[in-house]
């Protein structure tokens, strides 16, 4: 298991979020969702971890 500091964690979530909305490949979307779950998020609940701009 990898430990992230808060800033890195938020950045990783942001990168995954951007990739999630840019791809139309179903297998890639499934993989991204799997990664979110590994990061302790369930489906799109990870959106709440992204700070508002």
MMTF fields as JSON, N, C-alpha, C and O atoms, coordinates in Angstrom:
{
  "mmtfVersion": "1.0.0",
  "mmtfProducer": "UNKNOWN",
  "numBonds": 211,
  "numAtoms": 212,
  "numGroups": 53,
  "numChains": 1,
  "numModels": 1,
  "chainsPerModel": [1],
  "groupsPerChain": [53],
  "chainIdList": ["A"],
  "bondAtomList": [4, 2, 8, 6, 12, 10, 16, 14, 20, 18, 24, 22, 28, 26, 32, 30, 36, 34, 40, 38, 44, 42, 48, 46, 52, 50, 56, 54, 60, 58, 64, 62, 68, 66, 72, 70, 76, 74, 80, 78, 84, 82, 88, 86, 92, 90, 96, 94, 100, 98, 104, 102, 108, 106, 112, 110, 116, 114, 120, 118, 124, 122, 128, 126, 132, 130, 136, 134, 140, 138, 144, 142, 148, 146, 152, 150, 156, 154, 160, 158, 164, 162, 168, 166, 172, 170, 176, 174, 180, 178, 184, 182, 188, 186, 192, 190, 196, 194, 200, 198, 204, 202, 208, 206],
  "bondOrderList": [1, 1, 1, 1, 1, 1, 1, 1, 1, 1, 1, 1, 1, 1, 1, 1, 1, 1, 1, 1, 1, 1, 1, 1, 1, 1, 1, 1, 1, 1, 1, 1, 1, 1, 1, 1, 1, 1, 1, 1, 1, 1, 1, 1, 1, 1, 1, 1, 1, 1, 1, 1],
  "groupList": [{"groupName": "UNK", "atomNameList": ["N", "CA", "C", "O"], "elementList": ["N", "C", "C", "O"], "formalChargeList": [0, 0, 0, 0], "bondAtomList": [1, 0, 2, 1, 3, 2], "bondOrderList": [1, 1, 2], "singleLetterCode": "X", "chemCompType": "L-PEPTIDE LINKING"}],
  "groupTypeList": [0, 0, 0, 0, 0, 0, 0, 0, 0, 0, 0, 0, 0, 0, 0, 0, 0, 0, 0, 0, 0, 0, 0, 0, 0, 0, 0, 0, 0, 0, 0, 0, 0, 0, 0, 0, 0, 0, 0, 0, 0, 0, 0, 0, 0, 0, 0, 0, 0, 0, 0, 0, 0],
  "groupIdList": [1, 2, 3, 4, 5, 6, 7, 8, 9, 10, 11, 12, 13, 14, 15, 16, 17, 18, 19, 20, 21, 22, 23, 24, 25, 26, 27, 28, 29, 30, 31, 32, 33, 34, 35, 36, 37, 38, 39, 40, 41, 42, 43, 44, 45, 46, 47, 48, 49, 50, 51, 52, 53],
  "secStructList": [7, 7, 7, 7, 7, 2, 2, 2, 2, 2, 2, 2, 2, 2, 2, 2, 2, 2, 2, 2, 2, 2, 7, 7, 7, 2, 2, 2, 2, 2, 2, 2, 2, 2, 2, 2, 2, 2, 6, 6, 7, 7, 4, 4, 4, 4, 4, 4, 4, 1, 7, 7, 7],
  "xCoordList": [0.852, 0.0, 0.889, 1.938, 0.458, 1.209, 0.55, -0.675, 1.37, 0.872, 1.133, 2.219, 0.142, 0.273, 0.089, -0.721, 0.843, 0.528, -0.744, -1.12, -1.393, -2.694, -2.645, -3.537, -1.609, -1.496, -1.349, -1.994, -0.512, -0.311, -1.576, -1.93, -2.249, -3.488, -4.545, -5.187, -4.72, -5.704, -5.327, -6.193, -4.027, -3.562, -3.842, -4.291, -3.583, -3.857, -5.346, -5.71, -6.194, -7.64, -8.048, -8.883, -7.462, -7.77, -7.359, -8.109, -6.176, -5.724, -6.658, -7.012, -7.044, -7.969, -9.316, -9.936, -9.759, -11.019, -10.977, -11.909, -9.901, -9.763, -9.744, -10.391, -9.01, -8.922, -10.295, -10.691, -11.003, -12.317, -13.281, -14.027, -13.261, -14.195, -13.71, -14.478, -12.448, -11.92, -12.004, -11.963, -12.121, -12.098, -13.506, -14.438, -13.628, -14.898, -14.72, -15.661, -13.514, -13.183, -13.727, -13.294, -14.673, -15.342, -14.355, -14.46, -13.411, -12.45, -11.562, -11.192, -11.226, -10.43, -11.251, -10.731, -12.513, -13.392, -13.506, -13.502, -13.606, -13.678, -12.389, -12.42, -11.256, -9.973, -9.842, -9.381, -10.243, -10.193, -11.093, -10.705, -12.271, -13.185, -12.579, -12.726, -11.904, -11.232, -10.148, -10.002, -9.398, -8.359, -8.978, -8.459, -10.079, -10.772, -11.153, -10.973, -11.679, -12.082, -10.878, -10.973, -9.748, -8.525, -8.068, -7.422, -8.409, -8.057, -9.109, -9.123, -9.97, -11.001, -12.21, -12.941, -12.422, -13.604, -14.555, -14.126, -15.819, -16.813, -17.413, -18.006, -17.257, -17.737, -17.344, -16.157, -18.327, -17.994, -17.973, -17.954, -17.976, -17.9, -16.564, -16.42, -15.584, -14.275, -14.397, -13.506, -15.49, -15.652, -15.672, -15.223, -16.192, -16.265, -14.883, -14.742, -13.872, -12.516, -11.793, -10.739, -12.35, -11.712, -12.091, -13.273, -11.096, -11.403, -12.093, -11.772, -13.016, -13.718, -12.773, -11.909, -12.954, -12.086, -12.817, -12.25],
  "yCoordList": [-1.184, 0.0, 1.234, 1.264, 2.232, 3.476, 4.54, 4.645, 5.325, 6.444, 7.74, 7.933, 8.618, 9.905, 11.018, 10.899, 12.109, 13.287, 13.889, 13.552, 14.761, 15.281, 15.983, 15.804, 16.775, 17.506, 16.543, 16.721, 15.544, 14.557, 13.754, 13.461, 13.404, 12.64, 13.409, 12.858, 14.673, 15.506, 15.677, 15.686, 15.813, 15.958, 14.681, 14.741, 13.549, 12.272, 12.125, 11.698, 12.464, 12.397, 13.338, 12.986, 14.52, 15.482, 14.927, 15.053, 14.316, 13.73, 12.603, 12.512, 11.766, 10.679, 11.231, 10.709, 12.28, 12.925, 13.445, 13.229, 14.127, 14.671, 13.549, 13.646, 12.496, 11.358, 10.681, 10.282, 10.564, 9.922, 10.615, 9.956, 11.938, 12.684, 12.892, 13.349, 12.565, 12.712, 11.426, 11.47, 10.297, 9.034, 8.517, 8.763, 7.806, 7.15, 5.646, 4.908, 5.194, 3.775, 3.13, 3.456, 2.22, 1.603, 0.839, 0.886, 0.145, -0.609, 0.335, 0.018, 1.482, 2.463, 3.085, 3.318, 3.35, 3.882, 2.894, 3.294, 1.62, 0.591, 0.564, 0.441, 0.678, 0.681, 1.897, 1.773, 3.062, 4.279, 4.114, 4.48, 3.576, 3.358, 2.383, 2.563, 1.362, 0.397, 1.097, 0.83, 1.982, 2.726, 3.597, 3.661, 4.266, 5.071, 4.227, 4.638, 3.047, 2.162, 1.745, 1.637, 1.512, 1.177, 2.345, 2.151, 3.549, 4.75, 5.067, 6.16, 4.114, 4.212, 5.054, 5.525, 5.243, 5.936, 4.906, 3.837, 5.212, 4.339, 5.069, 6.137, 4.49, 5.066, 6.535, 6.858, 7.426, 8.832, 9.646, 10.876, 8.993, 9.75, 10.477, 11.374, 10.095, 10.761, 12.222, 13.022, 12.578, 13.959, 14.925, 16.066, 14.453, 15.322, 15.635, 16.576, 14.863, 15.092, 16.174, 16.653, 16.555, 17.567, 18.95, 19.282, 19.753, 21.075, 21.964, 21.912, 22.752, 23.69, 24.789, 25.224, 25.231, 26.309, 27.624, 28.648],
  "zCoordList": [0.0, 0.0, 0.0, 0.644, -0.72, -0.834, 0.025, 0.073, 0.7, 1.495, 0.725, 0.178, 0.686, 0.017, 1.029, 1.949, 0.863, 1.663, 1.061, -0.062, 1.79, 1.37, 0.011, -0.819, -0.209, -1.474, -2.662, -3.695, -2.507, -3.577, -3.82, -4.962, -2.744, -2.843, -3.631, -4.525, -3.294, -4.002, -5.466, -6.341, -5.729, -7.108, -7.896, -9.04, -7.296, -7.958, -8.26, -9.356, -7.327, -7.536, -8.671, -9.504, -8.7, -9.761, -11.13, -12.097, -11.216, -12.475, -12.927, -14.103, -11.997, -12.333, -12.777, -13.704, -12.116, -12.472, -13.902, -14.676, -14.246, -15.602, -16.634, -17.677, -16.342, -17.263, -17.408, -18.503, -16.292, -16.277, -17.238, -17.962, -17.241, -18.078, -19.501, -20.348, -19.789, -21.145, -21.96, -23.189, -21.297, -22.038, -22.306, -21.541, -23.396, -23.728, -23.764, -24.056, -23.467, -23.473, -22.193, -21.088, -22.361, -21.214, -20.33, -19.105, -20.934, -20.123, -19.306, -18.175, -19.874, -19.135, -18.006, -16.915, -18.261, -17.213, -16.054, -14.89, -16.37, -15.324, -14.515, -13.29, -15.203, -14.513, -13.595, -12.46, -14.08, -13.264, -12.041, -10.932, -12.234, -11.11, -10.102, -8.893, -10.598, -9.718, -8.892, -7.699, -9.526, -8.808, -7.725, -6.611, -8.041, -7.03, -5.833, -4.686, -6.105, -5.007, -4.176, -2.953, -4.83, -4.109, -3.239, -2.209, -3.662, -2.906, -1.838, -1.271, -1.578, -0.533, -0.92, -0.049, -2.188, -2.664, -3.244, -3.677, -3.254, -3.863, -5.04, -4.888, -6.21, -7.462, -7.556, -7.553, -7.637, -7.846, -6.553, -6.604, -5.415, -4.159, -4.037, -3.206, -4.863, -4.884, -5.306, -5.021, -5.983, -6.422, -5.24, -5.346, -4.129, -2.958, -2.377, -1.595, -2.75, -2.245, -3.037, -2.618, -4.167, -5.001, -4.475, -4.393, -4.122, -3.582, -4.626, -5.814, -4.173, -5.057, -5.483, -4.721, -6.718, -7.213, -7.205, -7.587]
}
